[in-house]
């Protein structure tokens, strides 16, 4: 077995893990990042597409991505559609901010390229990863793709290893709390070769359930509709999918553009937070620490926001030589996480049909949508949350 030493060991080479290693690299802190997935597996995973203004600034200002500005699409608003009418929430007019449509895959590709050109140590496709925090220094043991086994010793261990995190489970029994909510529905997501139906995202509430019309490129579109949690994608052919989209979205001159469907999947739908985010020299970030339902488009943004705080706290730890400063991370990160948990939950309940909803529940939901779209204050609340609670501009 080979032994390797580094300052910060990061488990998970998705956007959270790679951005952290990039930000630490800029502060002169050495990292080794490992992931059981190959580069192609991570790059080929279809994930969400919306970046908050602050996420874009973080990627651009840290030198992680310039492509987001040239190849991403700035959206100055979204549409909330109900009762057959579109109601636009004007982000720029209300809060002076925008979001960017730039898929997570591209965020990953940019970060991976930047790490490679900076000489960062990222190991994809490792297996049998195990973490141990019982000694004075945390260790990660893993098998390289060539079969050799490495024991990585670090000052700090970061779990950026997604919702099925192995790092989260290294916390001692009783060492952390968990808060979660399950929903009686999920999202059916698909990619279609079609023209865009609209120039902004359309979030639709209908009596048949929620639907979202998003985009990817001028010829590829991303869409979702509410389904049962145990729905099986293989039981849905193109006709059945388009029939469902049409009855939820089309009407009053608005029609979803159709075309061949090239990928389909059912997305897990759950709200989850664990705390604290630190035990001794192990810290959690991104989906390892919290998940949100996709309605608010917050998952990736929260992961990037965690990592921005974590990079600062880790730099403070090295400057002060004191592990107590690491405790600040939990409180700072979770403040934003709980706001986003509320927004994701709230937007979900406002737009989805809950099985068993009473006529009262349905009228109340329509009243809520009218309140949000029909009032400047209501719309501003939505716009501020969706674009991501910016600091006031200097
Ligand atoms: C997407 O384009 O994949 C997307 C956009 C907005 C969401 C969720 C997913 O709320």
GROMACS .gro file of N, CA and C and ligand atoms in nm, residues 47-50 101 187 201 203 212 214-216 222 224 294-297 386, ligand 1:
model
   67
   47UNK      N    1  -2.798   1.692  -1.500
   47UNK     CA    2  -2.846   1.754  -1.376
   47UNK      C    3  -2.907   1.889  -1.407
   48UNK      N    4  -2.934   1.965  -1.301
   48UNK     CA    5  -3.009   2.090  -1.317
   48UNK      C    6  -2.931   2.195  -1.395
   49UNK      N    7  -2.999   2.302  -1.428
   49UNK     CA    8  -2.938   2.396  -1.520
   49UNK      C    9  -2.931   2.542  -1.480
   50UNK      N   10  -2.978   2.577  -1.361
   50UNK     CA   11  -2.988   2.720  -1.329
   50UNK      C   12  -2.883   2.761  -1.225
  101UNK      N   13  -2.884   3.017  -1.727
  101UNK     CA   14  -2.907   2.878  -1.766
  101UNK      C   15  -2.772   2.825  -1.813
  187UNK      N   16  -4.033   1.398  -0.992
  187UNK     CA   17  -4.032   1.460  -1.124
  187UNK      C   18  -3.987   1.358  -1.228
  201UNK      N   19  -3.783   3.011  -1.850
  201UNK     CA   20  -3.841   2.889  -1.796
  201UNK      C   21  -3.989   2.910  -1.765
  203UNK      N   22  -4.277   2.755  -1.531
  203UNK     CA   23  -4.320   2.667  -1.422
  203UNK      C   24  -4.472   2.666  -1.422
  212UNK      N   25  -4.260   2.166  -1.590
  212UNK     CA   26  -4.159   2.271  -1.609
  212UNK      C   27  -4.101   2.259  -1.749
  214UNK      N   28  -3.798   2.383  -1.941
  214UNK     CA   29  -3.667   2.447  -1.934
  214UNK      C   30  -3.598   2.428  -2.069
  215UNK      N   31  -3.473   2.467  -2.079
  215UNK     CA   32  -3.403   2.460  -2.208
  215UNK      C   33  -3.262   2.408  -2.189
  216UNK      N   34  -3.198   2.375  -2.297
  216UNK     CA   35  -3.056   2.345  -2.297
  216UNK      C   36  -2.987   2.422  -2.410
  222UNK      N   37  -3.505   2.076  -2.214
  222UNK     CA   38  -3.514   1.998  -2.091
  222UNK      C   39  -3.651   2.025  -2.031
  224UNK      N   40  -3.978   1.870  -1.748
  224UNK     CA   41  -4.013   1.785  -1.635
  224UNK      C   42  -4.163   1.787  -1.614
  294UNK      N   43  -3.613   1.985  -0.652
  294UNK     CA   44  -3.556   2.067  -0.760
  294UNK      C   45  -3.638   2.190  -0.800
  295UNK      N   46  -3.754   2.208  -0.741
  295UNK     CA   47  -3.843   2.317  -0.786
  295UNK      C   48  -3.777   2.455  -0.779
  296UNK      N   49  -3.698   2.481  -0.677
  296UNK     CA   50  -3.638   2.613  -0.664
  296UNK      C   51  -3.504   2.626  -0.734
  297UNK      N   52  -3.455   2.518  -0.796
  297UNK     CA   53  -3.325   2.517  -0.866
  297UNK      C   54  -3.210   2.554  -0.772
  386UNK      N   55  -3.535   3.333  -0.580
  386UNK     CA   56  -3.493   3.255  -0.696
  386UNK      C   57  -3.354   3.298  -0.744
  395LIG     C1   58  -3.320   2.241  -1.547
  395LIG     O1   59  -3.311   2.311  -1.649
  395LIG     O2   60  -3.270   2.128  -1.542
  395LIG     C2   61  -3.393   2.292  -1.427
  395LIG     C3   62  -3.433   2.424  -1.424
  395LIG     C4   63  -3.503   2.471  -1.314
  395LIG     C5   64  -3.533   2.388  -1.208
  395LIG     C6   65  -3.492   2.255  -1.212
  395LIG     C7   66  -3.423   2.207  -1.320
  395LIG     O3   67  -3.605   2.435  -1.104
   0.00000   0.00000   0.00000
